[in-house]
Structures are given as structure tokens and as C-alpha cells.
mmCIF file of C-alpha atoms in Angstrom:
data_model
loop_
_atom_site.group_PDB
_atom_site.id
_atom_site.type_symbol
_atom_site.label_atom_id
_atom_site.label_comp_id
_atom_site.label_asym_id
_atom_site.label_seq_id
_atom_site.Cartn_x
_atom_site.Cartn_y
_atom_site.Cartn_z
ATOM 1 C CA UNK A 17 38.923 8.369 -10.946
ATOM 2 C CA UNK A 18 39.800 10.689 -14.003
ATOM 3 C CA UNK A 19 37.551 8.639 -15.830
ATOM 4 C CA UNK A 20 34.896 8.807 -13.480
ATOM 5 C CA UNK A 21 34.778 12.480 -13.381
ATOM 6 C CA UNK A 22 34.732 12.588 -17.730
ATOM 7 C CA UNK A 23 31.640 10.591 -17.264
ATOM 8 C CA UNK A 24 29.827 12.603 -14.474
ATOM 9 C CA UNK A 25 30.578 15.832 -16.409
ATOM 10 C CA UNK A 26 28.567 14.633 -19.620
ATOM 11 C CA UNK A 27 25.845 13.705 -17.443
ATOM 12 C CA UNK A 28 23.688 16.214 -16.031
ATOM 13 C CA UNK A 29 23.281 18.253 -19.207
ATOM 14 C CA UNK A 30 22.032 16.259 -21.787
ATOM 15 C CA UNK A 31 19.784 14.745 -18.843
ATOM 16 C CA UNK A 32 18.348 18.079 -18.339
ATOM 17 C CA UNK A 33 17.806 18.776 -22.106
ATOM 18 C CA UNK A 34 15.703 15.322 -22.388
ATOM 19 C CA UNK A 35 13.551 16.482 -19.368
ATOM 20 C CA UNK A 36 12.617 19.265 -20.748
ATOM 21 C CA UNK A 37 10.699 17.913 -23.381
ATOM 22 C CA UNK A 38 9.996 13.998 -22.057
ATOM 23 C CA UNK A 39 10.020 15.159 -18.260
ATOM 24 C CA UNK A 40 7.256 14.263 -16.018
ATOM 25 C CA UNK A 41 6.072 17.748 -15.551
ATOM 26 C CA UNK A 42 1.998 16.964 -15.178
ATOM 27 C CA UNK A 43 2.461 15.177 -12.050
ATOM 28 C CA UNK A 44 -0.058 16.582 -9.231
ATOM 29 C CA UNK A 45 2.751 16.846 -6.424
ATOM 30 C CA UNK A 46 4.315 19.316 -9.058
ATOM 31 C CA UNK A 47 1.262 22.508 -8.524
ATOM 32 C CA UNK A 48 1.816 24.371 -7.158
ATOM 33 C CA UNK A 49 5.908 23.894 -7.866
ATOM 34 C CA UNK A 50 8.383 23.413 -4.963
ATOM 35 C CA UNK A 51 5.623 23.121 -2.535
ATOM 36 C CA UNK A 52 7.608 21.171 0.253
ATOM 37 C CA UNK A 53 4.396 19.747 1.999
ATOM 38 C CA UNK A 54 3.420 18.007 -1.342
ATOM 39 C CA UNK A 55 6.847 17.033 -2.639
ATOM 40 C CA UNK A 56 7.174 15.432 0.886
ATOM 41 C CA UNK A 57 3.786 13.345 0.700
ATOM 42 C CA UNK A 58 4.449 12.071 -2.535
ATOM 43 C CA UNK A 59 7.768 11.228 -1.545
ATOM 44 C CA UNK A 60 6.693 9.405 1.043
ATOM 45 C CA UNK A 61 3.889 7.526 -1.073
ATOM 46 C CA UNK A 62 6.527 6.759 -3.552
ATOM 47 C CA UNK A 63 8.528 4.687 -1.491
ATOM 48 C CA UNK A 64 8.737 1.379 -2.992
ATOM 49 C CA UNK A 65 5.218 2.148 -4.495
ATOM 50 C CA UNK A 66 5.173 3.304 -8.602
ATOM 51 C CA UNK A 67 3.914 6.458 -9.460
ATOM 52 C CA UNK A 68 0.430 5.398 -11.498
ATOM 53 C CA UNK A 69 -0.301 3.591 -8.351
ATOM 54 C CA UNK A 70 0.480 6.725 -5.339
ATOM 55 C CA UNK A 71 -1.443 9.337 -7.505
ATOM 56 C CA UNK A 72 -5.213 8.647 -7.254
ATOM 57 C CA UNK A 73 -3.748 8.030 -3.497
ATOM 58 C CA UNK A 74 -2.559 11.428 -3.328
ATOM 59 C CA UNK A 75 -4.736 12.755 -5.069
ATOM 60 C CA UNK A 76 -7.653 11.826 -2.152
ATOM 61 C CA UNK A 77 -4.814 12.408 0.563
ATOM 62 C CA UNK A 78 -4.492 15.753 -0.209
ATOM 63 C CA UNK A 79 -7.911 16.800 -0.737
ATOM 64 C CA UNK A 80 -8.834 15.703 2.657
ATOM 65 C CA UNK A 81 -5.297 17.052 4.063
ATOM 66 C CA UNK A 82 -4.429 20.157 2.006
ATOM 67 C CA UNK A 83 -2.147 21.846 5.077
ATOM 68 C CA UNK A 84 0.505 20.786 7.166
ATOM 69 C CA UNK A 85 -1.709 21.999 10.280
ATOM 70 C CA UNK A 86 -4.870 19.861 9.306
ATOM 71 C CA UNK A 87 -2.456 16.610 8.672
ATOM 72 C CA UNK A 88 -0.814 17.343 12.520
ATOM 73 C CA UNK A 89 -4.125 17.893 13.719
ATOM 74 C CA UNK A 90 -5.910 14.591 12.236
ATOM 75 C CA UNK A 91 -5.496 11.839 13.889
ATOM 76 C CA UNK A 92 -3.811 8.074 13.141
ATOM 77 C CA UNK A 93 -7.035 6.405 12.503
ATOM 78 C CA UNK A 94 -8.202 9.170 9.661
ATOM 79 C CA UNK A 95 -4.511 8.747 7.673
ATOM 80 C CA UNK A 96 -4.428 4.904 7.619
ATOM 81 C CA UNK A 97 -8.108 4.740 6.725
ATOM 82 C CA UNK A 98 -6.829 7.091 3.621
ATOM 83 C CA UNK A 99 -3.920 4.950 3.366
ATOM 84 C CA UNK A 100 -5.983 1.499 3.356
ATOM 85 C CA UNK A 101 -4.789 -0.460 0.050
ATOM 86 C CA UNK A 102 -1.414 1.474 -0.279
ATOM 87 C CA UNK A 103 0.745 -0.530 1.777
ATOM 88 C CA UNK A 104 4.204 -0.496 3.994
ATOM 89 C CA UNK A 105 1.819 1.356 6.502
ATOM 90 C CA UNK A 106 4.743 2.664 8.981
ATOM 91 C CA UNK A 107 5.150 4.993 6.412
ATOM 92 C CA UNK A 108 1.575 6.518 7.241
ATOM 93 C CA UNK A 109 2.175 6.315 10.968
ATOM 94 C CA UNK A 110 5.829 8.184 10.417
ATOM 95 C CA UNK A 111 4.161 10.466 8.097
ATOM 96 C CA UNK A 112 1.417 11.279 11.288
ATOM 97 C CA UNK A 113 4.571 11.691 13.818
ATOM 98 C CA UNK A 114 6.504 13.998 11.488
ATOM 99 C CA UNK A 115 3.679 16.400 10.767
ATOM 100 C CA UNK A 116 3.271 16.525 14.123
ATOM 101 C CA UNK A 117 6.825 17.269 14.822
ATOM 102 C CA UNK A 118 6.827 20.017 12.359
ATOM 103 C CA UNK A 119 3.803 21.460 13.591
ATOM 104 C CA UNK A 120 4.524 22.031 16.992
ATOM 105 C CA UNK A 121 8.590 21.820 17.180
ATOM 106 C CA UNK A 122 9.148 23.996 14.528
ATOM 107 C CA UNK A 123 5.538 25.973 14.432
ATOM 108 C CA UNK A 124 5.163 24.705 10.748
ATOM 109 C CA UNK A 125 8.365 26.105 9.470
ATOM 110 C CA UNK A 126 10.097 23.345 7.222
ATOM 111 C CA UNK A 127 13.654 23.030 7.973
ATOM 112 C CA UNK A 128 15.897 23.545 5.180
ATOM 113 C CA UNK A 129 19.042 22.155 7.061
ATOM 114 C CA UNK A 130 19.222 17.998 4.952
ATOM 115 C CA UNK A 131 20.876 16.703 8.418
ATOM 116 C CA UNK A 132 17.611 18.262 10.561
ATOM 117 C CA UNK A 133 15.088 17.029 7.488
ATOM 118 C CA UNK A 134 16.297 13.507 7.459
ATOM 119 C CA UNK A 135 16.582 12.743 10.975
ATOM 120 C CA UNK A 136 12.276 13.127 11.199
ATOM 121 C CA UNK A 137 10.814 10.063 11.224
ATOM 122 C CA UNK A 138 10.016 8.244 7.986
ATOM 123 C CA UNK A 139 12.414 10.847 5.819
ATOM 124 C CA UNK A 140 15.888 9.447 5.529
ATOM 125 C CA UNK A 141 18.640 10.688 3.440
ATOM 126 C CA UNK A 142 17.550 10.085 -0.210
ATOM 127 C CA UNK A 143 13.961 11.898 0.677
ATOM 128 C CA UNK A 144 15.483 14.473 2.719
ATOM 129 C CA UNK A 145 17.732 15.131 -0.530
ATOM 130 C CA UNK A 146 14.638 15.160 -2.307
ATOM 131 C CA UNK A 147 12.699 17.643 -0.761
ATOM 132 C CA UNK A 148 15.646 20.095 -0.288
ATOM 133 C CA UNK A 149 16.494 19.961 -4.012
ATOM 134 C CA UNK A 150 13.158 20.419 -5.252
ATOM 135 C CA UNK A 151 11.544 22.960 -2.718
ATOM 136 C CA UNK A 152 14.477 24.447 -2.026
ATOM 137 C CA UNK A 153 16.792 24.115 -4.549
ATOM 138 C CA UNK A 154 19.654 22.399 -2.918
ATOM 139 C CA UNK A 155 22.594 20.366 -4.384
ATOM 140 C CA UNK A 156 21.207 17.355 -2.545
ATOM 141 C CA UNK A 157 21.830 14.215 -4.501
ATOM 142 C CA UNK A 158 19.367 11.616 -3.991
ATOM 143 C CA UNK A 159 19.304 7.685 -4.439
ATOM 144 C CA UNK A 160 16.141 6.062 -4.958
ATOM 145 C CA UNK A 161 15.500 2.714 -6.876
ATOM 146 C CA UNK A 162 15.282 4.505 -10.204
ATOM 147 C CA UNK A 163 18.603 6.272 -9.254
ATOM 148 C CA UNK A 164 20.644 3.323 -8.362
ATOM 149 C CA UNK A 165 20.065 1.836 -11.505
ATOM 150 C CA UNK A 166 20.923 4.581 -13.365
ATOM 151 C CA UNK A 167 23.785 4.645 -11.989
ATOM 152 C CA UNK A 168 24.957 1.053 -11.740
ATOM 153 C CA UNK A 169 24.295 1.203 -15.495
ATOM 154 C CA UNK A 170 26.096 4.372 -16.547
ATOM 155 C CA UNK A 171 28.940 3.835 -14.588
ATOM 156 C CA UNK A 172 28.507 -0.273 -15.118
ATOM 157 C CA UNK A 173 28.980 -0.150 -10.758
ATOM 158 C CA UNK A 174 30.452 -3.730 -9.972
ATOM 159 C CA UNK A 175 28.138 -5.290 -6.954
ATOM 160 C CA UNK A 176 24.514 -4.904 -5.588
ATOM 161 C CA UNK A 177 23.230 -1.882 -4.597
ATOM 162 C CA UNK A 178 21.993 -3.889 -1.672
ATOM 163 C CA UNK A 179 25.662 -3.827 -0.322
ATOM 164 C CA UNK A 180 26.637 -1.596 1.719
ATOM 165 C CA UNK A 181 30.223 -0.856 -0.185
ATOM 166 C CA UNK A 182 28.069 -0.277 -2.951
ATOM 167 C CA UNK A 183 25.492 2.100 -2.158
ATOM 168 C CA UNK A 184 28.530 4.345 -0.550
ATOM 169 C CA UNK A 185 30.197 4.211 -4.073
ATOM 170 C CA UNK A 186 26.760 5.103 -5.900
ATOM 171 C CA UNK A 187 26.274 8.232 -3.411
ATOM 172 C CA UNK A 188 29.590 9.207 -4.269
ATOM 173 C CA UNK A 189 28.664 8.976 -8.140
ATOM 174 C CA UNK A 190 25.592 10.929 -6.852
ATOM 175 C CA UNK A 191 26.875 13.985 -5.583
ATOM 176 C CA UNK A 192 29.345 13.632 -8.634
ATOM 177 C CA UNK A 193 27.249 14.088 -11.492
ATOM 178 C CA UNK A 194 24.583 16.131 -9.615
ATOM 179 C CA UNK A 195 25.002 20.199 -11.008
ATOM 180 C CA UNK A 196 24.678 23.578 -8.468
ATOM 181 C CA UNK A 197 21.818 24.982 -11.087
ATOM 182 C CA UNK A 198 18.354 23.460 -11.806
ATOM 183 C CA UNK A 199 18.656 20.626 -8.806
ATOM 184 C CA UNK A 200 15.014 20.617 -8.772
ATOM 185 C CA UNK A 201 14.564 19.961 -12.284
ATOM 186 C CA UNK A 202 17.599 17.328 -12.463
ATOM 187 C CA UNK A 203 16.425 15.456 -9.570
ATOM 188 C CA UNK A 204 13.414 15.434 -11.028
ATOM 189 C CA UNK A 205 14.812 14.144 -14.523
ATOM 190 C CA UNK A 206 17.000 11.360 -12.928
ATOM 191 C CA UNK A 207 14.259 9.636 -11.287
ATOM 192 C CA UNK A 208 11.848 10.040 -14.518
ATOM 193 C CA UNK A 209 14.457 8.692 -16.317
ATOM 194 C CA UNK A 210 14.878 5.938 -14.523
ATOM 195 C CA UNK A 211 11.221 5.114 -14.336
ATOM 196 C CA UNK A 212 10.447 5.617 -18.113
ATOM 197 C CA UNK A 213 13.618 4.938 -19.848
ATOM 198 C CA UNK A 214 16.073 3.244 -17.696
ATOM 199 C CA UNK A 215 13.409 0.796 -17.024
ATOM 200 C CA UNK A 216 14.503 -2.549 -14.917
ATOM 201 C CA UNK A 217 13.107 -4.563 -17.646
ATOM 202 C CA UNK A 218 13.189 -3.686 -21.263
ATOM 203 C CA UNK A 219 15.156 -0.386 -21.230
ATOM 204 C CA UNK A 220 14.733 1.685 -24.191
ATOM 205 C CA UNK A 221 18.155 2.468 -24.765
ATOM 206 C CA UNK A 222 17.580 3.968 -28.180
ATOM 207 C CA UNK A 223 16.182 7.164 -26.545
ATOM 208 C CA UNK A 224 18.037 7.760 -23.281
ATOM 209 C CA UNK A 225 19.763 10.834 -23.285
ATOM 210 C CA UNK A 226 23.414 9.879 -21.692
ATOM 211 C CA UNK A 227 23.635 6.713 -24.230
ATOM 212 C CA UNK A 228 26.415 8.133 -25.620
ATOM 213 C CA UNK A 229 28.525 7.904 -22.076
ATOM 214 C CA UNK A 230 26.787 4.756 -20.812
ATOM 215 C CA UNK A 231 29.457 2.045 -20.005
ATOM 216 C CA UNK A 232 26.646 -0.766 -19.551
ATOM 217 C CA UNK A 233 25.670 0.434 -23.115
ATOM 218 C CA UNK A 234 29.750 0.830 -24.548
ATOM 219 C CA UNK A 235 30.274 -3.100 -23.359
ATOM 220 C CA UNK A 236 26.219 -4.336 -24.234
ATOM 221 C CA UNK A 237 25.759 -5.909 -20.885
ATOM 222 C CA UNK A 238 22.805 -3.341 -19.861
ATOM 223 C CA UNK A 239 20.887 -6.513 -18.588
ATOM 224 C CA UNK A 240 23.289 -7.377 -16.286
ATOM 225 C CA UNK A 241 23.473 -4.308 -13.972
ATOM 226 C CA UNK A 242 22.580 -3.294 -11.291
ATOM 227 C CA UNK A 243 23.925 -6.620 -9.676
ATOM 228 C CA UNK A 244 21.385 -8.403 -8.403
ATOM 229 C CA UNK A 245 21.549 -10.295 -4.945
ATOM 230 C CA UNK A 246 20.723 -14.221 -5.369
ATOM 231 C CA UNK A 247 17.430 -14.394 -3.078
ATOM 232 C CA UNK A 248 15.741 -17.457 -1.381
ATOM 233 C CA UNK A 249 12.377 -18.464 -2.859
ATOM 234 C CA UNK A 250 9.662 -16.327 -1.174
ATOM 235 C CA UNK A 251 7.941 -18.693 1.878
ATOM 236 C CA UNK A 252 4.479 -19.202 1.426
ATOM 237 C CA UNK A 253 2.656 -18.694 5.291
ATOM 238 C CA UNK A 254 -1.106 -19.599 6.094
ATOM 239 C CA UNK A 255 -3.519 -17.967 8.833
ATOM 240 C CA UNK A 256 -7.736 -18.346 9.311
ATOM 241 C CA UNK A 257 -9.865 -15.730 9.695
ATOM 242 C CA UNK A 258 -13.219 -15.687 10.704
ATOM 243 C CA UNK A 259 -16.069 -12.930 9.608
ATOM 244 C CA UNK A 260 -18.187 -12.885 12.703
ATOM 245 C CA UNK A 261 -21.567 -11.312 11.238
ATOM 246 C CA UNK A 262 -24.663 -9.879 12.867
ATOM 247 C CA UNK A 263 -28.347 -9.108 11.478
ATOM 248 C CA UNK A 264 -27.774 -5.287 12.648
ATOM 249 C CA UNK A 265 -24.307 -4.538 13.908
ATOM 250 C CA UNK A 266 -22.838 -5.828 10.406
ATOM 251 C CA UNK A 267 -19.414 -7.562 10.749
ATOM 252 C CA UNK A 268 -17.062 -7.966 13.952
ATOM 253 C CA UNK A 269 -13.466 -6.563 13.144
ATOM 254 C CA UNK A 270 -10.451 -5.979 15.606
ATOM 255 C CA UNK A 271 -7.676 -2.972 15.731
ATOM 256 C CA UNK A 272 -4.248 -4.371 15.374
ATOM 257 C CA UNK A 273 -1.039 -3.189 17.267
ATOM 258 C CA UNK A 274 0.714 -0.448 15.959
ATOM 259 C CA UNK A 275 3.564 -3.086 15.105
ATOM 260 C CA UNK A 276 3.836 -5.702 12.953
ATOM 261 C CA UNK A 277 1.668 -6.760 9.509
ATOM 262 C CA UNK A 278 -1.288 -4.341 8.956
ATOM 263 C CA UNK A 279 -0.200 -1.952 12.259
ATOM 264 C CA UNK A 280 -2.964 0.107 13.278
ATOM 265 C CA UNK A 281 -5.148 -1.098 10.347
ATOM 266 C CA UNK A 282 -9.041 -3.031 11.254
ATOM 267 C CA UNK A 283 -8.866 -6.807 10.595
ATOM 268 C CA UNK A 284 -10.766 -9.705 10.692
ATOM 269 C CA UNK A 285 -9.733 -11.940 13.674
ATOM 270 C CA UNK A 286 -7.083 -14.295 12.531
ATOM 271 C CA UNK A 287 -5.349 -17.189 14.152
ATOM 272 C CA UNK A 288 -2.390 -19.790 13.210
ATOM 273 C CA UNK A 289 -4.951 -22.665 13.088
ATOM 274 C CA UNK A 290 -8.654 -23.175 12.744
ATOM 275 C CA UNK A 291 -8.808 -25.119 15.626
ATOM 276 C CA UNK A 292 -7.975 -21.618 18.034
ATOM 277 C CA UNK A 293 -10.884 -20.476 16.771
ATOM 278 C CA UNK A 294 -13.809 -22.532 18.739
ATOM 279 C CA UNK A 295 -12.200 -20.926 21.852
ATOM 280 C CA UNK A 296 -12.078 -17.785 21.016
ATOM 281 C CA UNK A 297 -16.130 -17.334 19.831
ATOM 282 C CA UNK A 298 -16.466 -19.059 23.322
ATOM 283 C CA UNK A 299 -14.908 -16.346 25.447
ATOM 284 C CA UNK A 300 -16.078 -13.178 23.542
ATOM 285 C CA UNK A 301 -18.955 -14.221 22.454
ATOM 286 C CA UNK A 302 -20.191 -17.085 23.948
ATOM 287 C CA UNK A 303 -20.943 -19.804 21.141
ATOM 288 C CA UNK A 304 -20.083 -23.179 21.002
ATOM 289 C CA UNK A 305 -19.333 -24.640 17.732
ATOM 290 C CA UNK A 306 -16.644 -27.368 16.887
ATOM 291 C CA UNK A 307 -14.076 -25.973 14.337
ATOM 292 C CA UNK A 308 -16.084 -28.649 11.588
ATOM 293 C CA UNK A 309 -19.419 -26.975 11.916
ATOM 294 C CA UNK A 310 -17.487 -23.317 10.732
ATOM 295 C CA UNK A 311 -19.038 -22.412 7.204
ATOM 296 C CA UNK A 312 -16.156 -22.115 4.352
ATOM 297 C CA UNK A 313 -16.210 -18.490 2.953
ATOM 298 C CA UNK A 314 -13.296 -17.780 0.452
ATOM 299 C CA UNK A 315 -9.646 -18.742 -0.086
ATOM 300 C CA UNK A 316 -6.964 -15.868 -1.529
ATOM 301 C CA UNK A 317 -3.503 -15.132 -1.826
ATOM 302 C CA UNK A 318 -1.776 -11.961 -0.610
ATOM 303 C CA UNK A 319 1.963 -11.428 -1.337
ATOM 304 C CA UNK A 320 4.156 -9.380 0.703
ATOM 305 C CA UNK A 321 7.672 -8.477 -0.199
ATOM 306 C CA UNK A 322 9.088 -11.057 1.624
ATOM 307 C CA UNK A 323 6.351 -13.927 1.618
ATOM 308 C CA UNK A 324 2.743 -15.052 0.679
ATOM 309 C CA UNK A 325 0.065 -14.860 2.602
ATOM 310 C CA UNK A 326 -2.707 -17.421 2.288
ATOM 311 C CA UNK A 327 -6.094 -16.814 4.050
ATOM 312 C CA UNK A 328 -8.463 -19.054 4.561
ATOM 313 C CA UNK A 329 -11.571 -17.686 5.628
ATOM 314 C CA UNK A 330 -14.614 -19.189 7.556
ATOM 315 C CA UNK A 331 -17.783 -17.545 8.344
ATOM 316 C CA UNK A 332 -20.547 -17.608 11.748
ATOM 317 C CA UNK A 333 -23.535 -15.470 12.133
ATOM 318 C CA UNK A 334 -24.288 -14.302 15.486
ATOM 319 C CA UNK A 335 -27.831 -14.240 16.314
ATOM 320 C CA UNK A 336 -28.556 -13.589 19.820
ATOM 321 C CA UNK A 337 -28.720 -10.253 22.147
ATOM 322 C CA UNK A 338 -24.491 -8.799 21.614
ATOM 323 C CA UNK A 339 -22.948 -8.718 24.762
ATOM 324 C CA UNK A 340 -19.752 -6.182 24.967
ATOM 325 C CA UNK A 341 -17.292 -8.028 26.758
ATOM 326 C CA UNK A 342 -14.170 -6.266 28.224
ATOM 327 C CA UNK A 343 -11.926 -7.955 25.141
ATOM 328 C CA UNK A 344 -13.972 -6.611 22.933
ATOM 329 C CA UNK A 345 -14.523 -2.926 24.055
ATOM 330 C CA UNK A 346 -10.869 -2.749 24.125
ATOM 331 C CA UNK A 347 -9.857 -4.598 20.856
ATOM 332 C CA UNK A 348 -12.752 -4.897 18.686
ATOM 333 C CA UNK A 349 -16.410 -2.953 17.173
ATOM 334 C CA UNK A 350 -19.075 -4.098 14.931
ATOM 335 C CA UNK A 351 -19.255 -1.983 11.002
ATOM 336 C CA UNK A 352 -21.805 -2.206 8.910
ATOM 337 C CA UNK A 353 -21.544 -1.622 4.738
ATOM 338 C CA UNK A 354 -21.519 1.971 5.851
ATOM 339 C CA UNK A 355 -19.350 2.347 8.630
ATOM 340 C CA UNK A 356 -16.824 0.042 7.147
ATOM 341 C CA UNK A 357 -15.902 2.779 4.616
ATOM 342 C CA UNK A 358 -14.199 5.067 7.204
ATOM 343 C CA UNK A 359 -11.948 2.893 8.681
ATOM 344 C CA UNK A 360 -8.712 1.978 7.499
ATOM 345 C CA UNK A 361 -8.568 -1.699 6.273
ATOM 346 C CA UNK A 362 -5.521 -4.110 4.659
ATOM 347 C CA UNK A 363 -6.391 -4.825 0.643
ATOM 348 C CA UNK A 364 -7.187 -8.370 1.463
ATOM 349 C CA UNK A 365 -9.572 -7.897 4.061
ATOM 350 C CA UNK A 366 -11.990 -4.930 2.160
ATOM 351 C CA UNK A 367 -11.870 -7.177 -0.557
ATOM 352 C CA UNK A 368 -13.096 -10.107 1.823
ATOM 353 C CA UNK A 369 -15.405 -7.663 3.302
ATOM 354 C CA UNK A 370 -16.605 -6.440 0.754
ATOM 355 C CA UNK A 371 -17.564 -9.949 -1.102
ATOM 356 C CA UNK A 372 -19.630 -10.449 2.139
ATOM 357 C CA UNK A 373 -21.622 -7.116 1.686
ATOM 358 C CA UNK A 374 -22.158 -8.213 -1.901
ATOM 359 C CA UNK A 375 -23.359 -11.513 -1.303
ATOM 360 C CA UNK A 376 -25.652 -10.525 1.656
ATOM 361 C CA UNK A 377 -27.705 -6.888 0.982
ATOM 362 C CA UNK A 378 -29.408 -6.383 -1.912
ATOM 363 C CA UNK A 379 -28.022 -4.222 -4.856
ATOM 364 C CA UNK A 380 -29.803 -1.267 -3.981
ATOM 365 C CA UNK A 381 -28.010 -0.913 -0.761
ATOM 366 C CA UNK A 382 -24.297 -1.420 -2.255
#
């Protein structure tokens, strides 16, 4: 344990010296500094998502949410559509319930208590920690990704951080090497230096400020931490979907549960197999085709963390008078190249979409 605390006192301070000239500094959550509205977006955005992908996100986000009041006042439909393409999309429905929260249980007053922060929905510990170190300058410890590693490296932490033994000895080594002066700026510098420096692949030891300490470094195993987990091979799954078009009303697309893949998100009705899907054009919109006579579209690939997605998807024009049936005025709407813009929609399916609209109008209107 002696040893322990040696290392976590030559930790903070040479940390703090390399932020200050390689730090991260530029980054738009940062202005207006210790702003706990936009440290708490981004931190939201940044989890499991890198940073050069959440800021043109943010960026738009808050632009069309600049306040606490007009995020709580918006509703679900306006923050996924912004969301569309970002992913893990419980995040954006948490982030909806906790502004909410905040708005009218606490009358827009951010608690500074880390117990009351991380119990909102969404927040947890390690971005409770986060926002109470750098909006209010806290000696909250976090553990993200980019922290874990850092760790697991420095103090060459024996297990994965997936374990649950593990991650209670790396919070531990947290609130060990994490100082009472400049938390903002250290939290800060930990997590940059995890993302530029202490890199998962191809670490650029040569420059990292607590070298000199590192026991991954000392005993040249820095490949081999943090532990890693052996996984299964990701499963590969397969569903159809079918773009239902029309002349006018543009393309037929159906609001998804709140749970599950895509939550709350517009889609393109999908089924296990192509031969559900005779069955269903019968009942909502009465044509009869055999599942041969559906027209091929496009094939792609989307990967989730935990499997691959492959959609096949077939194509029907509807040409007669639209009937609104009662499925479809509770589940469905029809969205033309216009309207299609301001509703939220999964990567794979405005990327479908948007092939159709680019194979059907003519350039001018795209």
C-alpha cells in the first residue's frame, strides 16, 4: 500500500504541468468554463462516443438548446431527431427526463451534492464526478474508459476493468491520486491524456508525463494492460425492411417503442422474414403481392456493440387513393425529402432513405 501511495503522489503534478501546454483546452463544452449545463451534455455525448465524433453533435445540440429551460421544455421527438446518427439513444431520452427533473424539482438549480447528481437518470457516478469537479470544483474522481486505462497501466492493475473487484480497486486508485486544487483542470488532463497519449492502441509513451512512475512502462508490458476480457465472436442477425413509397406522401415510416434498438427513433417497417411482409401491406394497406414480386432495393451492414445487423431491403410503390387505417394513425406517417429532415432517424435508415430520394427526384430538388 506504501507503494501505492509513492506512486499516486507523483501523479497529479506532472499530469497537470503536461495539460497545461498539450491540454485539450479549445473544446466547445469548455466556453464559457465550468458551465455545468454544457459540461453535462458533452458528458453525456461522450459516453462511449470519441470526442471528434460528439462535437459537430454538440455543436448543433446546443445551438438549438442553449438553456436548461428550453431543453426541459422541448420535447422527446425534437432531441432524438438532433440525436439521429449519434447512437446508444437512452442516453437522449435520460438526457430529456433529467432536464426535466432539474427544471421543475429543483427550479433549474444544479445540485452540487455527487450522491443527488448521480442518482438523475442517465448521470451515474463517473459523470456525476465529472460535472462536480469541473463546474464546481470538487475532489470528485472520475473513471471513464480513458481513466481506467490510465490507471490499469500506471499502477499495472492485475484483472479487467470489466470486473467488478477491479473497477472497486481502480476507484480507490482514483480518489488516490486525484489532488484538492485544480480538480477541474486534472480531471480534465486525465481523460485527455488518456485519449491522446495513453491511447488503447499505439501509446506514445515517449511523451506521457507520469512515464517516469509508470509500472506498465518500468516492466515493458504496456500492451498488455488493462486486462482484457476474452469475448465471443460478435453474432451476425438479419431483418427486411420494406420502403413503402407514394407519388405525393413520399415514404411510409413507423415510430418505434421507447425500448429496445432505435427507441423512439422513425424506421422503416422491418420484420424477421420477408415472407411477414405480404401480410402486413395486406392489412394496412391493402395490396396483394407475393413476397417474389417485392422489388430488391439495397443490402448493408450495421454493427452494434454487441452484433451485426444485416438489412435487406425491398421496395413497393403505392399508387392508389391512401387510406389511414387505425394501425397506421397510431404507429406510422408518410415524409417526404422535406419532412424527413425533422424527424429523428437510425444511421442506417437516413442513409437508406436517403439513397431513395437520390435515385427518385431530380437534382434540383435534393
Amino acid at each position: 500500500m506504501n507503494n501505492l501511495s509513492n506512486l499516486s503522489s507523483t501523479f497529479s503534478q506532472p499530469l497537470l504541468r503536461w495539460f497545461e501546454k498539450n491540454g485539450r483546452k479549445d473544446l466547445p463544452w469548455k466556453h464559457p468554463a465550468h458551465d455545468p449545463y454544457r459540461i453535462w451534455i458533452s458528458e453525456i455525448m461522450l459516453q462511449q462516443t470519441q470526442v471528434k465524433s460528439v462535437i459537430p453533435f454538440f455543436e448543433r445540440f446546443i445551438k438549438k438548446f442553449p438553456s436548461l429551460e428550453l431543453l426541459a421544455q422541448s420535447s422527446e421527438e425534437e432531441i432524438l431527431t438532433l440525436w439521429a446518427g449519434l447512437g446508444y439513444y437512452s442516453r437522449a431520452r435520460n438526457l430529456h427526463r433529467t432536464a426535466q427533473i432539474l427544471w421543475h424539482e429543483y427550479r433549474g438549480i444544479w445540485p452540487q451534492e455527487h450522491n443527488r447528481l448521480s442518482t438523475l437518470p442517465g448521470i451515474g457516478e463517473s459523470t456525476a464526478a465529472a460535472i462536480t469537479a469541473q463546474a464546481f470544483h470538487q475532489a470528485t474522481p472520475i473513471l471513464d474508459a480513458n481513466v481506467k486505462r490510465v490507471l490499469s497501466r500506471y499502477f499495472m492493475v492485475d484483472g479487467a476493468p470489466a470486473k467488478s473487484s477491479v473497477v472497486k480497486t481502480l476507484w480507490q486508485l482514483a480518489h488516490s491520486c486525484m489532488p484538492q486544487q485544480r480538480c477541474a483542470d486534472y480531471t480534465q488532463a486525465i481523460m485527455d491524456l488518456g485519449a491522446t497519449c495513453c491511447t488503447t492502441k499505439n501509446p506514445q509513451c515517449a511523451r506521457c508525463p507520469v512515464q517516469a512512475h509508470c509500472q506498465a512502462w518500468a516492466h515493458q508490458c504496456v500492451d498488455q494492460f488493462p486486462k482484457k476480457i476474452k469475448r465471443n465472436p460478435i453474432s451476425t442477425r438479419s431483418q427486411h425492411f420494406i420502403i413503402i413509397t407514394h407519388e405525393s406522401a413520399g415514404i411510409y415510416l413507423e415510430k418505434r417503442a421507447s425500448s429496445g434498438i432505435w427507441g423512439g427513433l422513425w424506421c422503416l417497417p422491418a420484420f424477421d422474414s420477408k415472407a411477414d411482409i405480404p401480410s402486413y401491406l395486406q392489412e394496412n394497406f391493402q395490396i396483394l403481392v407475393s413476397s417474389d414480386t417485392l422489388n430488391p432495393f439495397m443490402q448493408m451492414q450495421h454493427t452494434f456493440t454487441h452484433f451485426h445487423l444485416q438489412l435487406q431491403v425491398w421496395q413497393i410503390t403505392v399508387n392508389q387513393t391512401l387510406q389511414t387505417s387505425p394501425h397506421q394513425t397510431t404507429r406510422g406517417d408518410w415524409f417526404t425529402h422535406q419532412s424527413i429532415c425533422n424527424i429523428g432517424l437510425p444511421k442506417p435508415i437516413q442513409t437508406i432513405t436517403q439513397s431513395y430520394f437520390e435515385r427518385s427526384l431530380p437534382p434540383s430538388c435534393l
